XYZ file of C-alpha atoms in Angstrom:
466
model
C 0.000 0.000 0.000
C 3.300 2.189 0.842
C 4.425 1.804 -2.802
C 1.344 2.723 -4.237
C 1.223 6.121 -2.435
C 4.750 6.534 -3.454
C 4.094 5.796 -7.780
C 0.925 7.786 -7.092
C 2.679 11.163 -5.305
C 5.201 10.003 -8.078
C 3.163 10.327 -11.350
C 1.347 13.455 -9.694
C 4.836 15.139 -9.493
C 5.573 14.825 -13.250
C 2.170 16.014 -14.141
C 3.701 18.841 -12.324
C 6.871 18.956 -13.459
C 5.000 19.535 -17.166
C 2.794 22.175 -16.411
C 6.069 23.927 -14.425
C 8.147 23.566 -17.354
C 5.803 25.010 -19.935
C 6.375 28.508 -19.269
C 9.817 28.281 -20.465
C 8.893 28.005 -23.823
C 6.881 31.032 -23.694
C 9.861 32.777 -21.998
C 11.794 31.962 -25.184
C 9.241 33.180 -27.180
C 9.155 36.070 -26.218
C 12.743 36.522 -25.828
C 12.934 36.199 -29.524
C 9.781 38.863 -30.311
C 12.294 40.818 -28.240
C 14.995 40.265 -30.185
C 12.828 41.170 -33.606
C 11.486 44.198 -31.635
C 15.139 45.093 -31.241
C 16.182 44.112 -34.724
C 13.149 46.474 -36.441
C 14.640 49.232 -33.991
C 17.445 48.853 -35.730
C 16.465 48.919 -39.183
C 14.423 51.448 -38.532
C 17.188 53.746 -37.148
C 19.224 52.696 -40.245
C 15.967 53.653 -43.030
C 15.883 57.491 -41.134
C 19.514 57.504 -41.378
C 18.928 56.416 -45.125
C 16.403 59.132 -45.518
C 18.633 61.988 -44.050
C 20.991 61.165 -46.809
C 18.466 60.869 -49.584
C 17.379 64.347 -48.337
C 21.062 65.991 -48.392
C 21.707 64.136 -51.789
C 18.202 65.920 -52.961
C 18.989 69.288 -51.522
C 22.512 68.865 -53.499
C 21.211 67.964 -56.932
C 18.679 70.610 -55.932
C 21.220 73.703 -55.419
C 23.090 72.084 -58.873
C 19.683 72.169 -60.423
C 19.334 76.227 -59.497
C 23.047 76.989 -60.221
C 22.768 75.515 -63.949
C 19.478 76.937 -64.438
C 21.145 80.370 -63.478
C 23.812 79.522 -65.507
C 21.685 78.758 -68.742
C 19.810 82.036 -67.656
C 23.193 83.597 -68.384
C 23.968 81.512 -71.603
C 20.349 82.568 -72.976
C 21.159 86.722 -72.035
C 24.409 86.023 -73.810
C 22.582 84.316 -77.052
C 20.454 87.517 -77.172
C 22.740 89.779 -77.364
C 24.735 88.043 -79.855
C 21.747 87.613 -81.810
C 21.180 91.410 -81.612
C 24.404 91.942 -82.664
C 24.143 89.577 -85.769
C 20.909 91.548 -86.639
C 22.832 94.546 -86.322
C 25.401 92.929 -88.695
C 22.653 91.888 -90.820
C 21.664 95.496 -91.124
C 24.739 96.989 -92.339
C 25.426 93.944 -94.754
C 21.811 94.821 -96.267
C 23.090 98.576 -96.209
C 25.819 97.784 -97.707
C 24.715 95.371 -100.338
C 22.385 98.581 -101.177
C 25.491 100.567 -101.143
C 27.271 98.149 -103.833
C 24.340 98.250 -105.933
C 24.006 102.203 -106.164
C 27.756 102.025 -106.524
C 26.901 99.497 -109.899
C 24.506 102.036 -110.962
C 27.794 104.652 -110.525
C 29.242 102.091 -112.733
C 26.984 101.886 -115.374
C 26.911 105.922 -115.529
C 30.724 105.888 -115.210
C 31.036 103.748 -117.768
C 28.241 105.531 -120.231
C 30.669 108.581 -119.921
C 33.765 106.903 -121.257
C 32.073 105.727 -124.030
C 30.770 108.578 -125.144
C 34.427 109.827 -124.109
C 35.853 107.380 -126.565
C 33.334 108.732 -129.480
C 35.352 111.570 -128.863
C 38.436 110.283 -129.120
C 37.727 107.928 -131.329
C 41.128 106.408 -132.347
C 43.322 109.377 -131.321
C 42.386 108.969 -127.553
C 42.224 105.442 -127.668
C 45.712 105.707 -129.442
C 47.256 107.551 -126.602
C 45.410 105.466 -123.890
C 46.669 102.516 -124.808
C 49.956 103.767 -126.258
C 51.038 106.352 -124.873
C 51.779 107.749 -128.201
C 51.381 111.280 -129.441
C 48.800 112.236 -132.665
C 50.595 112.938 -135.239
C 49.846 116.714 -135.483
C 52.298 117.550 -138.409
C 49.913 116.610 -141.079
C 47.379 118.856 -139.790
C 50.056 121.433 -139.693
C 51.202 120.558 -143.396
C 47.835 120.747 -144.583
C 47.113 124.246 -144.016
C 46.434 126.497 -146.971
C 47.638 129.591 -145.412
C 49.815 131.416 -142.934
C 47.138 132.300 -141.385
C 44.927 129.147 -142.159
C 48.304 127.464 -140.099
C 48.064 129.828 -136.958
C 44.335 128.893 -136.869
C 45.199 125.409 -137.369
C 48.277 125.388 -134.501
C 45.728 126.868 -132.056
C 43.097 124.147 -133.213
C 45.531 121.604 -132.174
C 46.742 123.111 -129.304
C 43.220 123.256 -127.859
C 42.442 119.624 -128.925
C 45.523 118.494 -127.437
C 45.022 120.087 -123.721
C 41.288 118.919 -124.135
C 42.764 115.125 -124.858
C 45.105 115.587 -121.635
C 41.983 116.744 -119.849
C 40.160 113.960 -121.461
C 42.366 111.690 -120.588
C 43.305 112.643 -117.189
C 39.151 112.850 -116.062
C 39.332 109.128 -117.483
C 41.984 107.756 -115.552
C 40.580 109.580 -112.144
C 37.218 108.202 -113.032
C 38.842 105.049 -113.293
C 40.944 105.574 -110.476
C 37.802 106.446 -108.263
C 36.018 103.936 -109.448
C 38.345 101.107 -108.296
C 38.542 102.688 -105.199
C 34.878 103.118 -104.240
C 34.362 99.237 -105.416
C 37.482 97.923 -103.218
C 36.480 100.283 -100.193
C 32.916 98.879 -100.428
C 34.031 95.053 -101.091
C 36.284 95.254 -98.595
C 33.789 96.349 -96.139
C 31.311 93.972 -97.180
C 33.872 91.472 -96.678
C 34.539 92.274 -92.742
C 31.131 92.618 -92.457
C 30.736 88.730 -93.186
C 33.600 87.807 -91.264
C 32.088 89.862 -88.177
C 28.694 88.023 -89.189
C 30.455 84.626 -88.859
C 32.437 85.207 -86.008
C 29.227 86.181 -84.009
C 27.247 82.911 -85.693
C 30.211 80.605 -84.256
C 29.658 82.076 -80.937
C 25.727 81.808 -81.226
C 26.511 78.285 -82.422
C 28.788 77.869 -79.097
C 26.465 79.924 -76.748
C 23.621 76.850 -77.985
C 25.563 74.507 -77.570
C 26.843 75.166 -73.942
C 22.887 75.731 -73.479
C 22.138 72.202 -74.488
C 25.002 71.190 -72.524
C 23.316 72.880 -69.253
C 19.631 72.048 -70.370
C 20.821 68.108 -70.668
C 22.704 68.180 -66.902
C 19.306 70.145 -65.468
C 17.322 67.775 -66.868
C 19.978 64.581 -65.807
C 19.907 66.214 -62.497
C 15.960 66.141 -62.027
C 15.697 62.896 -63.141
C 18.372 62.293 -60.446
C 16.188 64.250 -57.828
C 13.023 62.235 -58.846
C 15.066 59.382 -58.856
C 15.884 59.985 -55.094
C 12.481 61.946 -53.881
C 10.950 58.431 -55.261
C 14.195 57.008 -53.273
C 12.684 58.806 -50.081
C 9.275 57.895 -50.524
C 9.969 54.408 -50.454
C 12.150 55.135 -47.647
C 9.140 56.787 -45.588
C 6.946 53.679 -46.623
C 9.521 51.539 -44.995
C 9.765 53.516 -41.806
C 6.510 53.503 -41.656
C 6.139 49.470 -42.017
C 8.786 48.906 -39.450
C 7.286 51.139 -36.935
C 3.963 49.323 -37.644
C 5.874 45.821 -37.297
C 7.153 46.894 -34.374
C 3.985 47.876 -32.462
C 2.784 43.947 -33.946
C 5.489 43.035 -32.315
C 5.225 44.720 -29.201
C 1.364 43.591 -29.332
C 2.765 39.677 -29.587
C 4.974 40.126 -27.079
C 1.833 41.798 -24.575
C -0.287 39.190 -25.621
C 2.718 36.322 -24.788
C 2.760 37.916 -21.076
C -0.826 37.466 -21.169
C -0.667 33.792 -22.322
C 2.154 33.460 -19.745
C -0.184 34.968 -17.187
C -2.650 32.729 -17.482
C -0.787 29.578 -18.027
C 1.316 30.433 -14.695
C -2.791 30.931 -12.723
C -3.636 27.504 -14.371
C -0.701 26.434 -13.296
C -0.942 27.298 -9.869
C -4.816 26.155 -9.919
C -3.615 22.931 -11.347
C -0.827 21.924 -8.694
C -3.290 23.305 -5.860
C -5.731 21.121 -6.998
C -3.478 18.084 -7.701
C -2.265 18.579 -4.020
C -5.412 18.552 -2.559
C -6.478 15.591 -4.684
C -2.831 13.656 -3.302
C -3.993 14.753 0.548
C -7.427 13.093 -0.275
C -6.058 9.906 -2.184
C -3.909 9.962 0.799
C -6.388 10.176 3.616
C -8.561 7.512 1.472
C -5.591 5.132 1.105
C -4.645 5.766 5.173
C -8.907 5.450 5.666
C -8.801 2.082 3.758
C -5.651 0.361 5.271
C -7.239 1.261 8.693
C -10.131 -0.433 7.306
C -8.041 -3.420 6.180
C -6.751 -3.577 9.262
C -9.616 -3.425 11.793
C -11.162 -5.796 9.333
C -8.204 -8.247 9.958
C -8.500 -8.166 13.909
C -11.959 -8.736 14.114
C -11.940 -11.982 10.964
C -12.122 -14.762 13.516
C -14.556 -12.723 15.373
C -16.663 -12.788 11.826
C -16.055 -16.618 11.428
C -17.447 -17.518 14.402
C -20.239 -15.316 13.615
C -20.179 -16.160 10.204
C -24.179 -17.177 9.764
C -24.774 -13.514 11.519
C -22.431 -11.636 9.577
C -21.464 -11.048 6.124
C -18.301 -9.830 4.516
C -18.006 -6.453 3.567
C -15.929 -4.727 1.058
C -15.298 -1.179 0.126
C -14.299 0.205 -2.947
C -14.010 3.584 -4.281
C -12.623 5.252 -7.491
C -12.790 8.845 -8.698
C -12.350 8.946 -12.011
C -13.788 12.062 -14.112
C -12.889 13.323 -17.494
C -15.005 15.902 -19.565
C -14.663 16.918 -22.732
C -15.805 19.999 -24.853
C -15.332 20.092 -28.818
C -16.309 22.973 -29.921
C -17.761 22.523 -33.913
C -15.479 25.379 -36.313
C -16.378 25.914 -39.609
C -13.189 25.509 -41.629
C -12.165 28.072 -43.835
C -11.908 26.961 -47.153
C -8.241 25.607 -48.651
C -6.954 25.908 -45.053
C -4.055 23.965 -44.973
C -1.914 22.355 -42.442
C 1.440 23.701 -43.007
C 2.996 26.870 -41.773
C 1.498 28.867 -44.494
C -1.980 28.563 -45.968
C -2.997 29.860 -49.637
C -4.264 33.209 -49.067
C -7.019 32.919 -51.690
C -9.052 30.912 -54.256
C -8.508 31.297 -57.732
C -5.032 30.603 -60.271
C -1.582 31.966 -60.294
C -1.730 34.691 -63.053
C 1.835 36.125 -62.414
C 4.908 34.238 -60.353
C 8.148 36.032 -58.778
C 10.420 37.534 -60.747
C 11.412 40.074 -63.778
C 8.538 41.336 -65.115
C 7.985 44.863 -67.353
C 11.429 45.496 -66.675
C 11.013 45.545 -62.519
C 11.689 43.024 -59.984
C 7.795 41.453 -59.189
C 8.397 40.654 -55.782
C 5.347 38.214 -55.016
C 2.735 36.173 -56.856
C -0.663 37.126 -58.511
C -3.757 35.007 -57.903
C -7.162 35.793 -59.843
C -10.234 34.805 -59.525
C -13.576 36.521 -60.239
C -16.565 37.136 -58.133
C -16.395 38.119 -54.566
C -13.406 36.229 -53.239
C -11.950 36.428 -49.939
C -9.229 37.045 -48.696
C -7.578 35.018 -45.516
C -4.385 35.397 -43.345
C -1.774 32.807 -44.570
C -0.555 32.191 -41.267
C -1.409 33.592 -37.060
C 0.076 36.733 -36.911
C -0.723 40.665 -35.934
C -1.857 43.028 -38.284
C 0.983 45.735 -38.778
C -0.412 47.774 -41.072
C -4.064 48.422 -43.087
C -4.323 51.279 -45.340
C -4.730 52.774 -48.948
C -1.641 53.082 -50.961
C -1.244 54.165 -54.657
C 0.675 51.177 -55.919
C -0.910 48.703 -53.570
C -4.246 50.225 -53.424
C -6.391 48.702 -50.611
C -3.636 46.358 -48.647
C -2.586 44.664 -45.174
C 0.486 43.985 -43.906
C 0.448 40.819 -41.223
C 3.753 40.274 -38.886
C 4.153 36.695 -37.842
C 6.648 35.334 -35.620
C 6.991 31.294 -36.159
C 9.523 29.105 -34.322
C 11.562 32.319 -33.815
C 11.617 33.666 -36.933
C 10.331 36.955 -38.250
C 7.573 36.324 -41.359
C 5.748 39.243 -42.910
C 2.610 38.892 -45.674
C 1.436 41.130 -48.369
C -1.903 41.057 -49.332
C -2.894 43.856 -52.074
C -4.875 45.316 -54.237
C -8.316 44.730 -51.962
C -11.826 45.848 -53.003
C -11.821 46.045 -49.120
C -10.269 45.358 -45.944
C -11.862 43.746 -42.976
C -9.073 43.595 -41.010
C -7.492 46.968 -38.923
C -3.873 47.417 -37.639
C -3.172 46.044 -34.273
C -5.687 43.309 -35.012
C -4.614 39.676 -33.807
C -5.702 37.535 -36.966
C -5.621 33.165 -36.926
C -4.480 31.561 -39.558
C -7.453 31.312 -42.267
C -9.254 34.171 -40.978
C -11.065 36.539 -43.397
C -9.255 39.689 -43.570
C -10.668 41.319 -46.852
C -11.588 40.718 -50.526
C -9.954 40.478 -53.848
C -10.052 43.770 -56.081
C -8.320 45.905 -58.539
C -7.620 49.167 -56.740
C -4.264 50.747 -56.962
C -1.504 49.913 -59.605
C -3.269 47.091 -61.144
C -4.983 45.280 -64.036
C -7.732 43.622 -63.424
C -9.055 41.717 -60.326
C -6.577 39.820 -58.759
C -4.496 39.384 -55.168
C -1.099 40.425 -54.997
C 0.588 38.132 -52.001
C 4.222 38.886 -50.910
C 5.993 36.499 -48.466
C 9.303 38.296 -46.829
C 11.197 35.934 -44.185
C 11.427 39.200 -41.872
C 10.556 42.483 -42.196
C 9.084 43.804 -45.418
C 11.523 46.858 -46.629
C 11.335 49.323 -49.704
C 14.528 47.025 -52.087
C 11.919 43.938 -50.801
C 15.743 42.137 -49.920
C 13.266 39.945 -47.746
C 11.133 38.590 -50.287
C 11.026 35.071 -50.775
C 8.957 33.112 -53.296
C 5.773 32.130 -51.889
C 5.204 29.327 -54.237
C 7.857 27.506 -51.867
C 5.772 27.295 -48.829
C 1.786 27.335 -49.871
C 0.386 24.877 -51.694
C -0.013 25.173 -54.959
């Protein structure tokens, strides 16, 4: 009877023992939700330290921006004024074009007057123009009839002969100024152009150190764009980890609160496994008195056998109850770590696509579909974005590790941040809102926190079924 009490104090102890030891495992749990708390701290210091220098790099490009737009402000003052000058330029060439062509008319008039010159002349002048000669005047000498026919005649040629040198002389200044007036103004037509096409190579330079400065402003706002897009995504991922942080600190709450209660139904359990061992205990110490009072008095009961019959006591306690409470399934629950999200067919796996990393899977399906959680987690974040559209972020924390789901593009969402969700649970329905074509879920898997490069993204085809 000894040994019994013993195996039975025994097997009450390691009942014990397991209750006792559970709340170790929920001490590591949340040790590790600490450690992911800490870890998101982290990142999240590092994304505002990337966002600081996004900012500096965008006030940089900005101030680089405003200095070459000054500076093309400069080029395009500078292209004015040479064009100014060229029309200035212009204007005298057209004056002096003007100037060449009442200088031809000169010509023409110049050139009527030593013709009718040379009718004077006839061969005589032409004779000494192009000789040099002298007329032979002795034959009009010879031929006079008379003394004084030959006085006459020596006076006639005297007079012809200074009006020849005359002639002559008002030909070659004619001449003379005619050369000179057509070099003077062919000379000045000449710098003209030169001047023209000095000032049309620096127009030509003036545009193209424009382009020059119009290409880096508009390299440098694609830059800035580039960035302030950068810094957006940047914001979006602070924002995510400080939402996956409050999940976090929300699992790690509700782990005290599950270690709360386990240590009360702990303590309810050993109380009332001691007071059951103090009542086996009294019953077993009740029942070997019984044996043995039962013993003393047996040849008393033999000799009064025929007045007197034996009498044995048993007693058991043995209770067990046992509530199963019915549960709908959800539909295409599944019994690994991660459930299928939806109904419907994979329109679009992981990978390149339209020249961008597509860092999830696409499931269609039309009608109203819904949307469950793929695995038990706490809702991080539940809003409106413009390349998501309707979506929910879900932070899970499984065997230690740090999960977070995607589920986008929702007609609507049914499930708010801060909101503990079961795996399976409705949390909205399929829709086309946001960046998107056509009715479908967008479901990322990241094995720890979701971040703006998606580094964490995994392919979800690898862990729901298919």
């Amino acid at each position: 009877m000894k040994k019994n009490i013993i195996a039975m104090n025994a097997s009450i102890m390691i009942g014990l023992g397991s209750i006792l030891a559970a709340p170790s495992v929920y001490a590591e749990s949340i040790s590790d939700l600490e450690k992911q708390k800490e870890s998101i701290q982290e990142k999240r210091s590092g994304v505002e330290s990337n966002i600081s220098d996004t900012e500096k790099k965008i006030d940089s490009l900005q101030d680089k921006q405003m200095t070459a737009e000054d500076q093309i402000a400069a080029i395009e003052a500078k292209i004015t004024e040479s064009a100014k000058k060229i029309d200035a330029k212009n204007a005298e060439i057209t004056q002096t074009k003007k100037e060449i062509e009442a200088l031809k008319e000169e010509i023409k008039v110049l050139k009527e007057r030593i013709a009718k010159r040379n009718e004077v002349l006839k061969e005589r002048a032409l004779s000494f123009q192009e000789t040099g000669g002298d007329v032979n005047y002795l034959e009009v000498l010879f031929g006079s009839s008379s003394f004084g026919d030959l006085v006459d005649r020596v006076g006639a040629v005297a007079t012809i002969a200074e009006a020849d040198r005359d002639i002559l002389k008002q030909h070659e200044l004619d001449k003379k100024d005619l050369e000179e007036k057509q070099k003077a103004v062919e000379t000045k037509l000449a710098s003209l152009e030169v001047a023209k096409a000095e000032l049309l190579e620096i127009q030509k330079q003036q545009k193209q150190q424009k382009q020059e400065k119009d290409a880096l402003v508009k390299k440098l706002k694609q830059q800035t764009e580039k960035h302030e897009h950068e810094k957006m995504g940047l914001e979006e991922e602070k924002a995510n980890l400080a939402a996956q942080e409050k999940a976090i600190k929300s699992a790690i709450s509700l782990e005290h609160q599950r270690l709360a209660e386990l240590e009360a139904a702990r303590k309810q359990a050993a109380a009332e496994a001691k007071k059951r061992a103090e009542q086996e205990a009294a019953q077993a110490a009740a029942q070997a008195a019984s044996q043995a009072a039962s013993q003393a008095s047996e040849s008393k009961k033999q000799s009064t056998s025929s007045g007197y019959s034996a009498k044995s006591n048993s007693s058991s306690s043995s209770s067990q109850s046992s509530s199963n409470v019915s549960q709908a399934p959800a539909p295409a629950v599944s019994s690994g770590t991660f459930t299928r999200p939806s109904a419907g067919y994979v329109s679009s796996t992981m990978g390149e696509r339209w020249n961008k990393q597509h860092a999830g899977i696409d499931i269609a399906a039309s009608g109203t579909v819904p949307i469950v959680a793929a695995a038990d987690g706490v809702v991080s974040r539940s809003y409106f974005s413009s390349s998501y559209g309707n979506v929910i972020f879900v932070t899970h924390s499984i065997g230690g590790q740090q999960w977070t789901t995607v589920y986008a593009h929702l007609s609507s969402r049914q499930a708010s941040e801060g909101a503990v969700v079961a795996k399976g649970q409705q949390i909205g329905i399929m829709g086309n809102t946001g960046h998107s074509y056509g009715q479908h879920l967008h479901f990322e898997l990241h094995k720890g926190p979701w971040n703006y490069s998606k580094s964490n993204a995994v392919n979800p085809l690898n862990y729901i079924p298919n």
